[in-house]
XYZ file of C-alpha atoms in Angstrom:
277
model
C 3.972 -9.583 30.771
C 3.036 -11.812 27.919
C -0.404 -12.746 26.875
C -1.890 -15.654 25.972
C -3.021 -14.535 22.617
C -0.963 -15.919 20.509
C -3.068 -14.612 16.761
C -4.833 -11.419 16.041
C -7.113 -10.591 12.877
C -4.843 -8.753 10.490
C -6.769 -6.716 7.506
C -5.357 -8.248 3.779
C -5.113 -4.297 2.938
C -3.712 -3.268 5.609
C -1.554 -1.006 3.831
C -3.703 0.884 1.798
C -5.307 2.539 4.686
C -4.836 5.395 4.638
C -2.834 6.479 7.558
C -0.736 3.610 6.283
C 0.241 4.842 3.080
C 1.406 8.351 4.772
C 3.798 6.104 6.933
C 4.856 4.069 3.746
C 5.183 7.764 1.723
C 7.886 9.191 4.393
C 9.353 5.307 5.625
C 8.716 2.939 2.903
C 8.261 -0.194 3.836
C 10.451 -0.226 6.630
C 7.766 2.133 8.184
C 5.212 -0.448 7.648
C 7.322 -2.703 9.488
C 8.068 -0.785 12.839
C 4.157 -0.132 12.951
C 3.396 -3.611 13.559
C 6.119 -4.535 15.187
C 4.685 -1.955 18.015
C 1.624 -3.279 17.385
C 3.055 -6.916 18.795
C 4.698 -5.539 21.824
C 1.054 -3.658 22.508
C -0.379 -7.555 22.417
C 2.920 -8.805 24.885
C 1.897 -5.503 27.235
C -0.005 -5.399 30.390
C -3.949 -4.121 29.130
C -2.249 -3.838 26.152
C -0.217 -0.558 26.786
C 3.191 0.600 26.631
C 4.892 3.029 28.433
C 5.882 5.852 25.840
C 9.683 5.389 26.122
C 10.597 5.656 22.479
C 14.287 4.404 23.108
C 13.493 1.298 25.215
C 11.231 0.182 22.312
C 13.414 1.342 19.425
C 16.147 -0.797 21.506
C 13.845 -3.746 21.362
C 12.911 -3.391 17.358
C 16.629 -2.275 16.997
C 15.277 0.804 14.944
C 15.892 4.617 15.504
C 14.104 5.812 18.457
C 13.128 8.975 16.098
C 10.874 7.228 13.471
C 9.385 4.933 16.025
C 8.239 8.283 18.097
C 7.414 10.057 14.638
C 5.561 6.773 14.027
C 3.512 7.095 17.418
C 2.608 10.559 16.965
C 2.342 11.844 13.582
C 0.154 9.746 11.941
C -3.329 9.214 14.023
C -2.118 5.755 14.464
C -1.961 5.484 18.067
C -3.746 7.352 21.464
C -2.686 8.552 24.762
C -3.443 7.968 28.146
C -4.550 10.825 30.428
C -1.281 11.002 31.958
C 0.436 11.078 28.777
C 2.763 8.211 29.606
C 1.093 5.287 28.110
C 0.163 4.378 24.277
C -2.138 2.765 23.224
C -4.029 1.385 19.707
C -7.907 1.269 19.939
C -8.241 -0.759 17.103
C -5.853 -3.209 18.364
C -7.951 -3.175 21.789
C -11.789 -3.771 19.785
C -10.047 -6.511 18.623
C -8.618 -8.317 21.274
C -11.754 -7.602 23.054
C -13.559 -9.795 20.608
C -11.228 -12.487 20.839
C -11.256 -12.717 24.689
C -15.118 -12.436 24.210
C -14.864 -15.488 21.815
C -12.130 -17.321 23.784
C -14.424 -16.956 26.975
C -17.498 -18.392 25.994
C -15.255 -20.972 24.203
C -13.751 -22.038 27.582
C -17.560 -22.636 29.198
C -18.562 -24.734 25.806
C -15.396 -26.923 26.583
C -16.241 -27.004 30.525
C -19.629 -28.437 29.181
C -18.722 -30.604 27.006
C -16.069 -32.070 28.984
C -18.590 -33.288 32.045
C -20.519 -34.306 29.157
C -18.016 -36.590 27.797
C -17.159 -38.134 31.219
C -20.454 -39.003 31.735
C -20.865 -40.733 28.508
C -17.003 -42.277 29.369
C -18.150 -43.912 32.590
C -21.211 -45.522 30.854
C -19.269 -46.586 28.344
C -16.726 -48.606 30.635
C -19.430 -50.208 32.308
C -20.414 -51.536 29.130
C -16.938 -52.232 27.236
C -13.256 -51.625 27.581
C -12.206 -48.234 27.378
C -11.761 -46.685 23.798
C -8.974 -44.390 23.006
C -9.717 -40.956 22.148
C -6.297 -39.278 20.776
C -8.152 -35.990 19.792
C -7.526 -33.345 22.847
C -9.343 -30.494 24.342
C -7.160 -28.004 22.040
C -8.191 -30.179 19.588
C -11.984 -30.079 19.526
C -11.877 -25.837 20.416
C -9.754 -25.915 16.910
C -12.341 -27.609 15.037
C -14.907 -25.324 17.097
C -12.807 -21.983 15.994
C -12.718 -23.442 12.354
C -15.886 -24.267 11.873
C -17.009 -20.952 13.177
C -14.294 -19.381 10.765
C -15.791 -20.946 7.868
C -19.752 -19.955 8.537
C -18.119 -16.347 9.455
C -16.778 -16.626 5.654
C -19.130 -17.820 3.393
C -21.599 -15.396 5.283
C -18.882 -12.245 4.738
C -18.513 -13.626 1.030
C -22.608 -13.345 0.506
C -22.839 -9.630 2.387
C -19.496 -8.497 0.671
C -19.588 -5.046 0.051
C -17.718 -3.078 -2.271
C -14.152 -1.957 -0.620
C -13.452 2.091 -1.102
C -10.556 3.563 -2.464
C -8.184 5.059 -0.527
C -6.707 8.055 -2.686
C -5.444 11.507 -1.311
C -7.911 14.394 -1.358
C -5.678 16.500 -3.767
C -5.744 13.450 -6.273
C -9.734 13.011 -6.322
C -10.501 15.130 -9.119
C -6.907 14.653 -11.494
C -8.152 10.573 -10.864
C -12.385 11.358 -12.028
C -10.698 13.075 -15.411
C -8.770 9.703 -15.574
C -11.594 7.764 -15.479
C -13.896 10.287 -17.265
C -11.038 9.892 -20.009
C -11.597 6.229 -20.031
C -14.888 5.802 -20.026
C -15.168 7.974 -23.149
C -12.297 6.278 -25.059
C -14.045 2.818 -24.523
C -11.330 1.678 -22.320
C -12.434 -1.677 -20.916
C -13.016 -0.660 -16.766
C -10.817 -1.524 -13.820
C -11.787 -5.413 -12.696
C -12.803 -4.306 -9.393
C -11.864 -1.866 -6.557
C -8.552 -4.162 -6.362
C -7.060 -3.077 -9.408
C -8.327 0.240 -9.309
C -6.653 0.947 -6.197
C -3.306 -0.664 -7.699
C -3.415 1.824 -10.468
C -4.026 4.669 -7.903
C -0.778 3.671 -5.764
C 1.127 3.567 -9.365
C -0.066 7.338 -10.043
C 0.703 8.208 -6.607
C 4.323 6.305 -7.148
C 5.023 8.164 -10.189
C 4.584 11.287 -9.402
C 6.516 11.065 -5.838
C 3.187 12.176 -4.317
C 3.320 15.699 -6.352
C -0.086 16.839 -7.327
C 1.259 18.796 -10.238
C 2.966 16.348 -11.436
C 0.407 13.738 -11.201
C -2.186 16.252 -13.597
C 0.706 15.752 -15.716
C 1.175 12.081 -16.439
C -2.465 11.666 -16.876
C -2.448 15.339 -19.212
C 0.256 13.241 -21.037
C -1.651 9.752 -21.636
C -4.701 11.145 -22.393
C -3.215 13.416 -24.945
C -0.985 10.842 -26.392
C -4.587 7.914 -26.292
C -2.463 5.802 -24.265
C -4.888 3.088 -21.662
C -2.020 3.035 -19.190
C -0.136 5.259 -17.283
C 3.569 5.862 -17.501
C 6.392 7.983 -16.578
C 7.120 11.794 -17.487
C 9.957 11.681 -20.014
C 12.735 13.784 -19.344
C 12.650 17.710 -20.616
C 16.216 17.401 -21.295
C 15.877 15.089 -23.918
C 13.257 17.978 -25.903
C 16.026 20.582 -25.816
C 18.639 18.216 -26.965
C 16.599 17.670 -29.946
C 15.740 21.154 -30.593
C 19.117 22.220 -30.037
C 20.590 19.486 -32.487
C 17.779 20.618 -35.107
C 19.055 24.254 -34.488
C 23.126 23.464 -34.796
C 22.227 21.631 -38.475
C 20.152 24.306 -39.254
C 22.810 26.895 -39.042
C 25.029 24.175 -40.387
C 23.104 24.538 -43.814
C 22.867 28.496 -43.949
C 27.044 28.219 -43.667
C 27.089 26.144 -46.589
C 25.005 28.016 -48.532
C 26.654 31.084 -47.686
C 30.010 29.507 -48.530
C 28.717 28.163 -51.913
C 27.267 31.802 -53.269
C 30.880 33.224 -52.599
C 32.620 30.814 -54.232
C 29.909 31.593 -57.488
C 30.936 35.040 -57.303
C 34.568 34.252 -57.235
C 34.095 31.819 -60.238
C 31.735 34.641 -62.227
C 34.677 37.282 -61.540
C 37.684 34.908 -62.821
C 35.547 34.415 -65.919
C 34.548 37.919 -66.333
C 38.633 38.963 -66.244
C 38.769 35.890 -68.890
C 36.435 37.254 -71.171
C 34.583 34.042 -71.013
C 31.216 35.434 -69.937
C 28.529 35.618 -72.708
């Protein structure tokens, strides 16, 4: 049954929630996708429930019934009625709930100020010939919604407060020496939790989620002074140099070798001469 909401509020960092980024870590962006794409048929459901038929709805987003069940249950992303045969998303519901909330009390402000308007319409044509007013009901609860929409913003924008970052538990403490690192090198801070958070995903990127392997680019930059971070080089290219460096060694110690024996040979020929002093 489709509803009538046709918009709902959508964070701008959505995906750096956390439960997000595990999706995005095994699904990529794909993952991202399918989540709210089940969020949207949620919104189209009766009370905003779905009946937990993975294939129906992996039918519908034309995705494998697998992740979209994974997707349901794995991540903390979605609950369960008692029966066990509906889904759900409570944050999706709060919401909604807010919107209807807003939408009703909307509705009796335009009931209101629709009698009012007739009454000031028949005085009016008593008086002169009747105006034409283009702008519709939609119309005026679209200014209404805006206008709200704007005092909600510039009041969010004063009360701002810092956002947090989102960073796996096992990466706390290699990302404080990181910073601890920077601080004490003078390197100019992150420009907000923004940027900080974009140089968190591109640790997290580089090291394919590996802890150990995370200690190591930062290890690496810090040891090398460097103010970003970057990519391991490969170990293979370290033995190819040492074993070039080895092969010329060896090289030399032939020619040498080679070069003594043909001194002795030259001594002895002189010696059978007579030509040695």
């Amino acid at each position: 049954m489709l509803k009538e909401t046709c918009y709902f509020s959508h964070d701008c960092n959505a995906r750096n929630d956390e439960k997000i980024i595990a999706v995005r870590m095994r699904y990529g962006a794909e993952g991202y996708g399918i989540y709210f794409m089940i969020i949207e048929r949620l919104l189209e459901s009766a009370n905003y429930m779905s009946v937990k038929d993975y294939n129906v709805v992996a039918f519908d987003l034309r995705v494998d019934a697998k992740k979209v069940k994974e997707i349901v249950e794995d991540f903390g992303l979605f609950e369960f009625s008692e029966d066990k045969k509906h889904f759900f998303s409570s944050s999706l519901n709060n919401r909604v709930y807010q919107l209807d909330e807003m939408r009703k009390k909307l509705s009796k402000s335009g009931k209101r100020e629709a009698k009012t308007k007739q009454g000031i319409s028949d005085i009016e044509a008593t008086l002169k010939p009747p105006l034409s007013l283009p702008q519709t009901l939609n119309e005026s609860k679209e200014k209404e919604i805006k206008v709200n929409e704007n005092k909600d913003y510039h009041t969010n924008k004063k009360e701002k407060i810092p956002e947090q970052i989102v960073i796996p538990k096992a990466f706390e403490p290699i990302w404080e020496e990181w910073k601890a690192y920077r601080k004490a090198a003078r390197i100019k801070s992150y420009a907000g939790s923004k940027w900080e958070q974009i140089a968190v995903n591109r640790l997290i990127e580089l090291s394919k989620g590996d802890e150990e392997q995370a200690r190591k680019i930062v290890n690496n930059s810090i040891s090398n002074g460097w103010t970003g971070l970057f990519k391991l080089k490969s170990e293979n290219n370290d033995e190819k140099r040492y074993s070039e460096a080895g092969n010329y060694e060896n090289k030399v110690k032939r020619i040498a070798k080679a070069d003594t024996a043909k001194i002795i040979r030259e001594l002895a020929r002189n010696a059978e001469m007579g030509n040695l002093l």
